[in-house]
Short mmCIF file of N, CA and C in Angstrom, two decimals:
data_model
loop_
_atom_site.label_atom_id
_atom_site.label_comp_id
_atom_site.label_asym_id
_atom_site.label_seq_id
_atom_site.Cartn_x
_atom_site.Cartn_y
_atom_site.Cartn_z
N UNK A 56 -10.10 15.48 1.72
CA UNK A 56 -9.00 14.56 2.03
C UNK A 56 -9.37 13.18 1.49
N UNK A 57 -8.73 12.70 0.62
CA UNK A 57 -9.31 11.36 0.08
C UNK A 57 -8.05 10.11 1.05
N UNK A 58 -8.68 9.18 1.66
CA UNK A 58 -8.38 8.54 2.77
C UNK A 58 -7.66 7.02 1.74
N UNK A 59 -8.21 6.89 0.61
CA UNK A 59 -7.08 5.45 -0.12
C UNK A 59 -6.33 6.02 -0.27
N UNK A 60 -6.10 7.52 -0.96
CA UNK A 60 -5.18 8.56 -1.28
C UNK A 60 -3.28 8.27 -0.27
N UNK A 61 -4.10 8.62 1.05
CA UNK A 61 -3.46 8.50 2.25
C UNK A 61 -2.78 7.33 2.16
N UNK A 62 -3.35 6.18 2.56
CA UNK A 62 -3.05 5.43 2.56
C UNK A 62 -1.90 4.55 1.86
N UNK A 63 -1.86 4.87 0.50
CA UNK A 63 -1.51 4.47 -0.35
C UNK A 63 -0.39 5.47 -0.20
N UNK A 64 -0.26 6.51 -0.21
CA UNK A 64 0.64 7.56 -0.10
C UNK A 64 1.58 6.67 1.50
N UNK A 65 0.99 6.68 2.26
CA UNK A 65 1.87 6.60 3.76
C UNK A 65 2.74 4.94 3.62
N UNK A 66 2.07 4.15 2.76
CA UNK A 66 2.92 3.03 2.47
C UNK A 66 3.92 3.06 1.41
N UNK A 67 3.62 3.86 0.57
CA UNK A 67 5.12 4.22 -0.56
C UNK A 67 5.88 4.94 0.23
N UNK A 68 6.23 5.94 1.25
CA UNK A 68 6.59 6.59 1.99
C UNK A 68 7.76 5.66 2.51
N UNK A 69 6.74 5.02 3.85
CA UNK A 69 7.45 3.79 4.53
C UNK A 69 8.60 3.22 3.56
N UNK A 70 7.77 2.21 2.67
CA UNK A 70 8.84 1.52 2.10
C UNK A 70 9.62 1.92 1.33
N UNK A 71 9.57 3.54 0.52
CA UNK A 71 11.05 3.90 -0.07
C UNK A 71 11.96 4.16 1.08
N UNK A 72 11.66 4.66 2.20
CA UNK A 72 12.76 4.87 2.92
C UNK A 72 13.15 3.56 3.18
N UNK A 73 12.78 2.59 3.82
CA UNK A 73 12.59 1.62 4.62
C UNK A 73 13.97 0.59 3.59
N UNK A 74 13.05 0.67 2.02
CA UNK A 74 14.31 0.13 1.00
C UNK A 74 15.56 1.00 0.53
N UNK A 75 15.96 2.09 1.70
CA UNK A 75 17.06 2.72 1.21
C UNK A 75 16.69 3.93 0.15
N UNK A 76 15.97 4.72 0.05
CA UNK A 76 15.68 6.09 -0.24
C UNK A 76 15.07 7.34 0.54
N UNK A 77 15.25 7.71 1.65
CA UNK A 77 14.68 8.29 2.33
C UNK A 77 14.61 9.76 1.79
N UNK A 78 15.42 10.31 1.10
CA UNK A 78 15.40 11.38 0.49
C UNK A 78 14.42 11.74 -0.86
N UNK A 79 13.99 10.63 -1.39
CA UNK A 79 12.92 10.97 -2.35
C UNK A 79 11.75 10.53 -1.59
N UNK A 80 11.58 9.82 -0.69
CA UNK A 80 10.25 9.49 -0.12
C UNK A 80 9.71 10.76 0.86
N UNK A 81 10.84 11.98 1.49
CA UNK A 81 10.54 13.09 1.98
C UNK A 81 10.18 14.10 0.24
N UNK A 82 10.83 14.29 -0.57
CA UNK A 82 10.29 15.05 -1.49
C UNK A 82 9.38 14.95 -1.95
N UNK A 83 8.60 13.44 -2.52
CA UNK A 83 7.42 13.03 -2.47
C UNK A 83 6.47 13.45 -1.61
N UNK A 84 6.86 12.95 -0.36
CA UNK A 84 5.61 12.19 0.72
C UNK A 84 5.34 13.67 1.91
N UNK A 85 6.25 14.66 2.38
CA UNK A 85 6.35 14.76 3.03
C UNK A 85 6.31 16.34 3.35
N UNK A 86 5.29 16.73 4.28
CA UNK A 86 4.59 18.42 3.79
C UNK A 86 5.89 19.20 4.66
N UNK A 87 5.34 21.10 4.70
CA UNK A 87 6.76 21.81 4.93
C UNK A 87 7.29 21.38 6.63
N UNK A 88 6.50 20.64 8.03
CA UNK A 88 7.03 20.54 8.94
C UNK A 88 6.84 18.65 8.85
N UNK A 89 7.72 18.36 9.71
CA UNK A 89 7.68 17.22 10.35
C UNK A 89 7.76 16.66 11.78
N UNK A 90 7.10 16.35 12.24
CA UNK A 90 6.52 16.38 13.91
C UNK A 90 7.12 14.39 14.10
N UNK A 91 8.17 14.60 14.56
CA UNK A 91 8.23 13.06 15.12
C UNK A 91 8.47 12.33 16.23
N UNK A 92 7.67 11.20 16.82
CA UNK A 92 7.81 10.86 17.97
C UNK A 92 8.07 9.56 18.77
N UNK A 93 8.97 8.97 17.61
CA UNK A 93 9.89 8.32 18.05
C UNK A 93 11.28 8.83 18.60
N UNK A 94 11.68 7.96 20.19
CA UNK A 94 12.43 8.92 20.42
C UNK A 94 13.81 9.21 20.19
N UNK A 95 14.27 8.31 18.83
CA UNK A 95 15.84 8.15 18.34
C UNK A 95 15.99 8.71 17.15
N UNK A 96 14.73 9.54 17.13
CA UNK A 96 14.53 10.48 15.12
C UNK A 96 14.28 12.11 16.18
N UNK A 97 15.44 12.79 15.83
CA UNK A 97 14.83 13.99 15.92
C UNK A 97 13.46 14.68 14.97
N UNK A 98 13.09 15.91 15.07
CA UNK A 98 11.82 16.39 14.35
C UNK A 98 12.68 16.55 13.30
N UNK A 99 12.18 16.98 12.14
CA UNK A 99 12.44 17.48 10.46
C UNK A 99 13.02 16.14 9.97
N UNK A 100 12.95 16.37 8.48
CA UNK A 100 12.70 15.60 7.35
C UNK A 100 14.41 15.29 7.77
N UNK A 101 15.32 16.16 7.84
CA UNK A 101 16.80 15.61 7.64
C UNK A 101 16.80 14.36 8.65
N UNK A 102 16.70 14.82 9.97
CA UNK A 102 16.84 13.47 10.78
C UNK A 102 16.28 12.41 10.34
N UNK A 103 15.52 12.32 9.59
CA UNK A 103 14.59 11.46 9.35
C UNK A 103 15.36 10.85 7.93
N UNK A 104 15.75 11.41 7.29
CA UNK A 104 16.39 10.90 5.89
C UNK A 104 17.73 10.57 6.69
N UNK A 105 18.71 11.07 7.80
CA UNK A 105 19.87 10.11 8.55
C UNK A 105 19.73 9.73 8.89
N UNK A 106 18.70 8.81 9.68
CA UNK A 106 18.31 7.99 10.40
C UNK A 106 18.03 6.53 9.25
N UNK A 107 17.22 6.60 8.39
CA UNK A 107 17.00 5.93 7.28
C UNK A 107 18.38 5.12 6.83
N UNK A 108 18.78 6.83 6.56
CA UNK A 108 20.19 6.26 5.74
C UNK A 108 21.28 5.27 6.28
N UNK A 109 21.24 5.82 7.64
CA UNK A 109 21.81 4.87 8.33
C UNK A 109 21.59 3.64 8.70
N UNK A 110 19.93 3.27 8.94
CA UNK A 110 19.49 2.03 8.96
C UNK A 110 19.86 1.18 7.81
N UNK A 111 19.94 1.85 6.15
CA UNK A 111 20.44 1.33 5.27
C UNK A 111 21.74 0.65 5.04
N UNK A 112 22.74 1.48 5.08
CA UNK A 112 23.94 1.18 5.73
C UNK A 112 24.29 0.10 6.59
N UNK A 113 23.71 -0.33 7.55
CA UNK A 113 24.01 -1.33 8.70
C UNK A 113 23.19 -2.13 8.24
N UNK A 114 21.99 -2.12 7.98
CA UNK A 114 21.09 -3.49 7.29
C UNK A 114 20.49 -3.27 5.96
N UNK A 115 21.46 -3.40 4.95
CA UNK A 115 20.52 -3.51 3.66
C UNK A 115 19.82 -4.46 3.18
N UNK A 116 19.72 -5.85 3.45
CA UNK A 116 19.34 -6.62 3.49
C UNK A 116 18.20 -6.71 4.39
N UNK A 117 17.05 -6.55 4.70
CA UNK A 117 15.90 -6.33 5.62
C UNK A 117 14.50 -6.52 3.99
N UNK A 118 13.00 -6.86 5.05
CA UNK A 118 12.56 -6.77 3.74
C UNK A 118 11.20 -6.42 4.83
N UNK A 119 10.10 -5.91 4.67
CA UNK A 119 8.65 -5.54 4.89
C UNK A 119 7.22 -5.72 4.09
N UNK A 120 6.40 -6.58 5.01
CA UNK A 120 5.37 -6.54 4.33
C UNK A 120 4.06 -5.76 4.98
N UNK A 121 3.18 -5.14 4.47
CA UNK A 121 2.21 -4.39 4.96
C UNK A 121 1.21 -5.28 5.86
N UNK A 122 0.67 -5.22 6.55
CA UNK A 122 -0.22 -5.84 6.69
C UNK A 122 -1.66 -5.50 6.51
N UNK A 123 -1.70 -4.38 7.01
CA UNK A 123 -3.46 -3.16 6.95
C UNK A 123 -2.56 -2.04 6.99
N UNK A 124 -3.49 -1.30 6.43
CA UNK A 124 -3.69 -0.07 6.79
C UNK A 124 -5.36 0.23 6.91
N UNK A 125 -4.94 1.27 7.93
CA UNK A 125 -6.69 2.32 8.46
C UNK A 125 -6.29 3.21 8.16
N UNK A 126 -7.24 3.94 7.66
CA UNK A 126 -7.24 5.86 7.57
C UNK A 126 -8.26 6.34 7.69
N UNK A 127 -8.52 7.38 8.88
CA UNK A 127 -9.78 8.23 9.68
C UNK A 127 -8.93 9.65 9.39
N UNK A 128 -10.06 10.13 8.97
CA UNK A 128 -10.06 11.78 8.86
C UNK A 128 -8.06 12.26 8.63
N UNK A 129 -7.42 12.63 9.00
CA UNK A 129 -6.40 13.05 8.63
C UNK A 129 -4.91 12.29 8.99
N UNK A 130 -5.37 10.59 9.51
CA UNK A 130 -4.78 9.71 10.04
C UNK A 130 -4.43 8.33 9.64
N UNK A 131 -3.02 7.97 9.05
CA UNK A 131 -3.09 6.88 8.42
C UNK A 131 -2.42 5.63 9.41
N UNK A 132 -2.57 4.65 9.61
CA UNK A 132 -2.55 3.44 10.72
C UNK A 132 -1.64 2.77 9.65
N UNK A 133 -0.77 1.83 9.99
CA UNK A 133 0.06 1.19 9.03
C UNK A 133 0.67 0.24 9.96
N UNK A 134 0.20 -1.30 9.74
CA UNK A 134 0.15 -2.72 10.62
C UNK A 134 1.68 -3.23 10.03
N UNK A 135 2.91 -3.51 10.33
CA UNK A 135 3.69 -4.17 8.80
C UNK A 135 4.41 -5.19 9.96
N UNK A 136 5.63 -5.90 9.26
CA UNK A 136 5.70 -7.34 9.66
C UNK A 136 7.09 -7.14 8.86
N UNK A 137 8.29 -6.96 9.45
CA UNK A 137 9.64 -6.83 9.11
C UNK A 137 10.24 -7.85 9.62
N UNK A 138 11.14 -8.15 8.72
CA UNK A 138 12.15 -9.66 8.50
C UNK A 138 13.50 -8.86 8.69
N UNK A 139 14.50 -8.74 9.36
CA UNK A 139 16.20 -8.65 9.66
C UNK A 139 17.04 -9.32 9.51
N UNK A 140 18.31 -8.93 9.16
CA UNK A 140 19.29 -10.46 9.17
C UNK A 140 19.07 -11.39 10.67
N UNK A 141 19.59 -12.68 10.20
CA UNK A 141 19.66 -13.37 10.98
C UNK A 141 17.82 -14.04 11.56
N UNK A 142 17.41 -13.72 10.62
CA UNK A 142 15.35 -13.60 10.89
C UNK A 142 15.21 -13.36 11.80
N UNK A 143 15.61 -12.13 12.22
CA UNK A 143 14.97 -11.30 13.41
C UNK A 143 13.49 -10.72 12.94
N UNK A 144 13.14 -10.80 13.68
CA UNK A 144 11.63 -10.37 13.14
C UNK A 144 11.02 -9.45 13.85
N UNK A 145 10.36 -8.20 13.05
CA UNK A 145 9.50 -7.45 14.21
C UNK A 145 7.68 -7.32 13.51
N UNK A 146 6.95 -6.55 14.44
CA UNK A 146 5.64 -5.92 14.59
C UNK A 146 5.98 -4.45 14.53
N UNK A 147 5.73 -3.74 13.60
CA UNK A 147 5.05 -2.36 13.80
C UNK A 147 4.25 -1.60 13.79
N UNK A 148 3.84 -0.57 14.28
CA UNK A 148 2.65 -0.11 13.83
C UNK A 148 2.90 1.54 14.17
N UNK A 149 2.74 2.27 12.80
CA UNK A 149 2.98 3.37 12.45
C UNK A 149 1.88 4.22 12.31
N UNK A 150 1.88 5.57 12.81
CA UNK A 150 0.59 6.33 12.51
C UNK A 150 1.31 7.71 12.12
N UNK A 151 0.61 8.19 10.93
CA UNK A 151 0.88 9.11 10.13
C UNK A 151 -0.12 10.48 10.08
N UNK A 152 0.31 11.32 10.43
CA UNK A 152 -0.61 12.54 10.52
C UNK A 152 -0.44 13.09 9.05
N UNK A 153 -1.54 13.37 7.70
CA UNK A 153 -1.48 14.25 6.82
C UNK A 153 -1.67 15.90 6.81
N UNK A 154 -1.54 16.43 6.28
CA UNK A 154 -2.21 17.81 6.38
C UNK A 154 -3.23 17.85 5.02
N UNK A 155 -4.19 18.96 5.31
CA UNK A 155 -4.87 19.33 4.17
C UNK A 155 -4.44 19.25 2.74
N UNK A 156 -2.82 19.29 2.52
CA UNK A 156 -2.85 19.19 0.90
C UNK A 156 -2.22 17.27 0.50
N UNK A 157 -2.40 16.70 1.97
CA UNK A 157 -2.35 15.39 1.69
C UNK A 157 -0.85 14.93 1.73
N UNK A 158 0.15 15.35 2.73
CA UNK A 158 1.48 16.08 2.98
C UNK A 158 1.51 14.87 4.62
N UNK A 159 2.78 13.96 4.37
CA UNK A 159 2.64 13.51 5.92
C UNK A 159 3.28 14.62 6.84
N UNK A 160 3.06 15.14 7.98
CA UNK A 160 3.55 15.97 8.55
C UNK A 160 3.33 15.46 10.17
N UNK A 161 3.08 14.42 10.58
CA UNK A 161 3.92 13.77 11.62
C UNK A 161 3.56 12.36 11.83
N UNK A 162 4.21 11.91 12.93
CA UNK A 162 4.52 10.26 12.80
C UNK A 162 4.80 9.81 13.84
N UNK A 163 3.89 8.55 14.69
CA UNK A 163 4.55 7.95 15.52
C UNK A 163 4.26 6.16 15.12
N UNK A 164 5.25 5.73 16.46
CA UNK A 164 5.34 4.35 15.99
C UNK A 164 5.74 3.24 17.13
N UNK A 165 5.36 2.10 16.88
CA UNK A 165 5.56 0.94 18.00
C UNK A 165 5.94 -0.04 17.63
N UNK A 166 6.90 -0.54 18.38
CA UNK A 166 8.00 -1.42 17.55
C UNK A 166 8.12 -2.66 18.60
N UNK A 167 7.52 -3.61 18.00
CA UNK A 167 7.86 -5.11 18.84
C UNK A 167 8.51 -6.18 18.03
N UNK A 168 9.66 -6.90 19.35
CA UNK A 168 10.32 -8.10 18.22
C UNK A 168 9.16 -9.39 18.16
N UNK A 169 9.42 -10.04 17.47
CA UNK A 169 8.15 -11.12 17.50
C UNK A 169 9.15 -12.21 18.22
N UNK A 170 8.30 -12.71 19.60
CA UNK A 170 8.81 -13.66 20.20
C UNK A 170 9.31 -15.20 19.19
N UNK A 171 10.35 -15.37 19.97
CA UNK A 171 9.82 -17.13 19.73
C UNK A 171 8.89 -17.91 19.84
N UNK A 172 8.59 -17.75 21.73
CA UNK A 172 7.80 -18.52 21.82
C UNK A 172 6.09 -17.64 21.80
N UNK A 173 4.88 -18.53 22.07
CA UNK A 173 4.05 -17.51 22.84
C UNK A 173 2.71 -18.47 23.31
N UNK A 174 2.32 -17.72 24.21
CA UNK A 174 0.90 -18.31 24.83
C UNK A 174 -0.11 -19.00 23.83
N UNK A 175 -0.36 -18.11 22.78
CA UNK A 175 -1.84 -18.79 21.79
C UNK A 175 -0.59 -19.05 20.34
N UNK A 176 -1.72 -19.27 19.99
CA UNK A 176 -1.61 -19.94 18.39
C UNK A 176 -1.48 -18.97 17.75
N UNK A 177 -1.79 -17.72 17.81
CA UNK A 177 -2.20 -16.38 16.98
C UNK A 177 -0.81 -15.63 16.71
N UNK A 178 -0.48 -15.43 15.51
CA UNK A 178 0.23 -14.24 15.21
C UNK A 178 0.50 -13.14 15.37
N UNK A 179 1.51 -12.23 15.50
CA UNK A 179 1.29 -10.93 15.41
C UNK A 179 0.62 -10.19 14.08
N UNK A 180 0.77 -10.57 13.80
CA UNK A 180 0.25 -9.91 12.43
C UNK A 180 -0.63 -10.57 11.46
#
């Protein structure tokens, strides 16, 4: 399992869907099951390419930047920092299960808006 491989793989993933392709980023990215556990994406690749599509649709205008990624043994971590209309802003953090032929085959994720205000000086991201 080569782990930049991953990596690099689970962020082209993200952001073709993310920029409105979710259907080539599953033909690419994405092995024969899909295990997902967020709870507004059913399991398999289709929900996952309508869900996209639809996010496209209502906000095409959105933009993402990576922040890190980690990858341990068959697990890719993905830190990113999303801008919305109106500069809504969020924190996510995505974890990607590969399989042996290097295939994402499941996914979860945590989704925070970035306050206005906050206690320290420190960023989310």
């Amino acid at each position: 399992m080569n782990l930049e491989e991953n990596k690099q793989n689970a962020i082209a993933f993200y952001k073709m869907a993310y920029e409105g392709n979710p259907t080539k980023a599953v033909e690419l990215y994405v092995g024969d099951e899909y295990i997902q556990h967020n709870p507004l994406v059913a399991d398999g690749p289709q929900p996952f390419i309508d869900y996209f599509e639809r996010m496209h649709r209502e906000y095409p205008v959105k933009s993402i930047n990576f922040v890190r990624s980690v990858a341990e043994g068959d697990l890719v971590a993905l830190h990113t920092h999303q801008v919305w209309p109106g500069d809504d802003q969020y924190i996510t953090m995505d974890f990607f299960r590969f399989n042996s032929n290097g295939k994402i085959v499941e996914h979860w994720d945590s989704i925070q808006q970035v306050p206005k205000t906050s206690a320290n000086n420190n960023t989310m991201y």
